[in-house]
Short mmCIF file of C-alpha atoms in Angstrom, two decimals:
data_model
loop_
_atom_site.label_atom_id
_atom_site.label_comp_id
_atom_site.label_asym_id
_atom_site.label_seq_id
_atom_site.Cartn_x
_atom_site.Cartn_y
_atom_site.Cartn_z
CA MET A 1 17.10 -3.51 -7.12
CA GLN A 2 13.34 -3.19 -7.55
CA LYS A 3 12.74 -5.12 -4.31
CA PHE A 4 15.11 -2.76 -2.47
CA ILE A 5 13.30 0.34 -3.77
CA ARG A 6 9.89 -1.12 -2.88
CA PHE A 7 11.14 -2.06 0.61
CA ILE A 8 12.38 1.48 1.29
CA ALA A 9 9.30 3.12 -0.25
CA PHE A 10 6.83 1.07 1.79
CA GLY A 11 8.90 1.58 4.93
CA ILE A 12 8.79 5.34 4.47
CA PHE A 13 5.08 5.19 3.61
CA THR A 14 4.48 3.27 6.84
CA ILE A 15 5.87 6.04 9.04
CA LEU A 16 4.86 9.17 7.09
CA ALA A 17 1.62 9.87 8.96
CA GLY A 18 2.94 9.20 12.45
CA GLU A 19 6.03 11.34 12.03
CA PHE A 20 3.94 14.09 10.46
CA GLN A 21 1.63 14.04 13.48
CA VAL A 22 4.45 14.28 15.99
CA ASN A 23 6.89 16.60 14.25
CA VAL A 24 4.64 18.90 12.25
CA LEU A 25 1.26 18.95 13.96
CA VAL A 26 2.40 18.65 17.58
CA PHE A 27 5.90 20.16 17.63
CA ASN A 28 5.40 22.44 14.60
CA SER A 29 8.77 21.43 13.11
CA PHE A 30 8.85 20.51 9.46
CA ARG A 31 12.64 20.43 9.65
CA ASP A 32 12.52 17.63 12.26
CA TYR A 33 10.02 15.78 10.07
CA ILE A 34 12.40 15.82 7.09
CA ALA A 35 15.33 14.84 9.33
CA ALA A 36 13.32 11.89 10.70
CA LEU A 37 12.52 10.73 7.16
CA PHE A 38 16.22 10.74 6.27
CA LEU A 39 17.04 8.83 9.45
CA TYR A 40 14.35 6.24 8.71
CA PHE A 41 15.70 5.89 5.17
CA PHE A 42 19.12 4.88 6.48
CA ILE A 43 17.63 2.57 9.13
CA LEU A 44 15.53 0.86 6.45
CA VAL A 45 18.55 0.41 4.18
CA VAL A 46 20.44 -1.37 6.97
CA PHE A 47 17.41 -3.46 7.92
CA PHE A 48 16.79 -4.45 4.29
CA TRP A 49 20.26 -6.00 4.07
CA ILE A 50 19.95 -7.68 7.46
CA SER A 51 16.61 -9.24 6.52
CA LYS A 52 18.02 -10.32 3.15
CA LEU A 53 20.83 -12.16 4.94
CA LEU A 54 18.35 -13.76 7.35
CA ASP A 55 16.17 -14.86 4.42
CA LYS A 56 19.06 -16.97 3.14
CA LYS A 57 19.47 -18.80 6.45
CA ILE A 58 15.96 -19.34 7.87
CA SER A 59 12.33 -19.52 6.73
CA ALA A 60 10.45 -16.37 5.72
CA GLY A 61 7.92 -16.73 8.55
CA LYS A 62 10.67 -16.81 11.14
CA VAL A 63 12.39 -13.84 9.52
CA ASP A 64 9.10 -11.90 9.63
CA LEU A 65 8.78 -12.66 13.34
CA ILE A 66 12.41 -11.69 13.97
CA CYS A 67 11.94 -8.46 12.03
CA TYR A 68 8.82 -7.51 13.96
CA MET A 69 10.07 -8.50 17.41
CA GLY A 70 13.67 -7.40 16.82
CA GLY A 71 12.62 -4.13 15.20
CA GLY A 72 10.15 -3.44 18.00
CA PHE A 73 12.74 -4.19 20.68
CA LEU A 74 15.57 -2.21 19.06
CA GLY A 75 13.24 0.68 18.33
CA LEU A 76 11.98 0.72 21.90
CA MET A 77 15.56 0.71 23.18
CA ALA A 78 16.33 3.65 20.88
CA GLU A 79 13.25 5.49 22.18
CA TRP A 80 14.31 4.89 25.78
CA PHE A 81 18.08 5.34 25.69
CA VAL A 82 18.78 7.54 22.65
CA ILE A 83 15.69 9.74 22.40
CA GLY A 84 14.99 9.77 26.14
CA ASN A 85 11.34 8.75 25.87
CA SER A 86 11.53 6.12 28.59
CA PRO A 87 8.81 5.21 31.08
CA TRP A 88 10.86 6.57 33.98
CA VAL A 89 11.33 9.95 32.24
CA ASN A 90 7.96 10.14 30.53
CA PRO A 91 5.43 7.94 32.38
CA GLU A 92 2.73 8.90 29.88
CA ALA A 93 4.67 7.40 26.96
CA ASN A 94 2.89 4.59 25.18
CA ASP A 95 5.57 1.89 25.17
CA ALA A 96 3.34 -0.75 23.57
CA GLY A 97 2.52 1.70 20.79
CA MET A 98 6.20 2.53 20.28
CA PHE A 99 7.04 -1.18 20.10
CA ALA A 100 4.29 -1.76 17.52
CA TRP A 101 5.43 1.32 15.56
CA TRP A 102 9.00 0.09 15.27
CA GLY A 103 7.93 -3.49 14.60
CA ALA A 104 5.64 -2.31 11.78
CA LEU A 105 8.46 -0.21 10.33
CA PHE A 106 10.35 -3.43 9.65
CA LEU A 107 7.48 -5.82 8.95
CA VAL A 108 5.27 -3.84 6.54
CA PRO A 109 8.01 -3.42 3.91
CA ARG A 110 8.63 -7.17 4.07
CA ILE A 111 4.94 -7.81 3.47
CA PHE A 112 5.01 -5.63 0.36
CA THR A 113 8.17 -7.18 -1.02
CA SER A 114 7.19 -10.79 -0.31
CA ASN A 115 5.95 -13.02 -3.07
CA GLN A 116 3.96 -15.09 -0.56
CA ILE A 117 1.52 -12.45 0.65
CA VAL A 118 -1.91 -12.28 -0.98
CA ARG A 119 -2.78 -9.13 -2.92
CA GLN A 120 -5.88 -8.54 -0.72
CA VAL A 121 -3.70 -8.21 2.40
CA ARG A 122 -1.53 -5.62 0.69
CA ARG A 123 -4.58 -3.67 -0.49
CA LYS A 124 -6.08 -3.67 3.03
CA ILE A 125 -2.83 -2.37 4.52
CA ILE A 126 -2.72 0.47 1.98
CA ILE A 127 -6.36 1.37 2.65
CA VAL A 128 -5.88 1.35 6.44
CA LEU A 129 -2.64 3.36 6.38
CA SER A 130 -4.02 5.89 3.89
CA SER A 131 -7.33 6.31 5.71
CA TYR A 132 -5.57 6.64 9.05
CA SER A 133 -3.14 9.21 7.67
CA VAL A 134 -5.85 11.42 6.21
CA ALA A 135 -8.24 11.09 9.17
CA VAL A 136 -5.65 11.86 11.83
CA ALA A 137 -4.19 14.77 9.90
CA LEU A 138 -7.65 16.30 9.49
CA ILE A 139 -8.74 15.68 13.09
CA ILE A 140 -5.54 17.07 14.59
CA SER A 141 -5.57 20.05 12.24
CA PHE A 142 -9.12 20.95 13.30
CA LEU A 143 -8.52 20.33 17.01
CA THR A 144 -5.26 22.24 17.21
CA ALA A 145 -5.95 25.07 14.76
CA GLY A 146 -5.80 27.72 17.49
CA LEU A 147 -3.31 25.93 19.73
CA ARG A 148 -0.21 25.48 17.55
CA PRO A 149 2.53 25.17 18.50
CA LEU A 150 1.51 22.85 21.33
CA VAL A 151 5.06 22.66 22.64
CA ALA A 152 7.13 25.76 23.15
CA SER A 153 9.97 26.12 20.67
CA THR A 154 13.46 26.37 22.05
#
């Protein structure tokens, strides 16, 4: 049970800053931010159980690769076909970034729940994610102070 809670917590921690940037700072919608967090919670629950099943059948390194590549691919497909953020609709979309985002959503929690990963790697990930979150929030807040909301509300 503790591994499950840690998996979900680190998964949510991984996406907090990015979703805050998009939903709150760009689209000025705290409600969408909270809704996204709930959606990610359920996605992470499903992915936890899938990765647990895979761990029983194949090596951890292969499962990590499957989680990153599979999560990135499925997430990109969701961006394109469910959300509508495809390259043919939005040519300015950063597809490589979206792939990495979704891949990280499924890989970072595995890193923090694995017994094989060195403590220094975990600490570096926390430092990078925390620093990034604070820096981007401050930069965007200062740059957009007079511009919010950047996108017209419907």
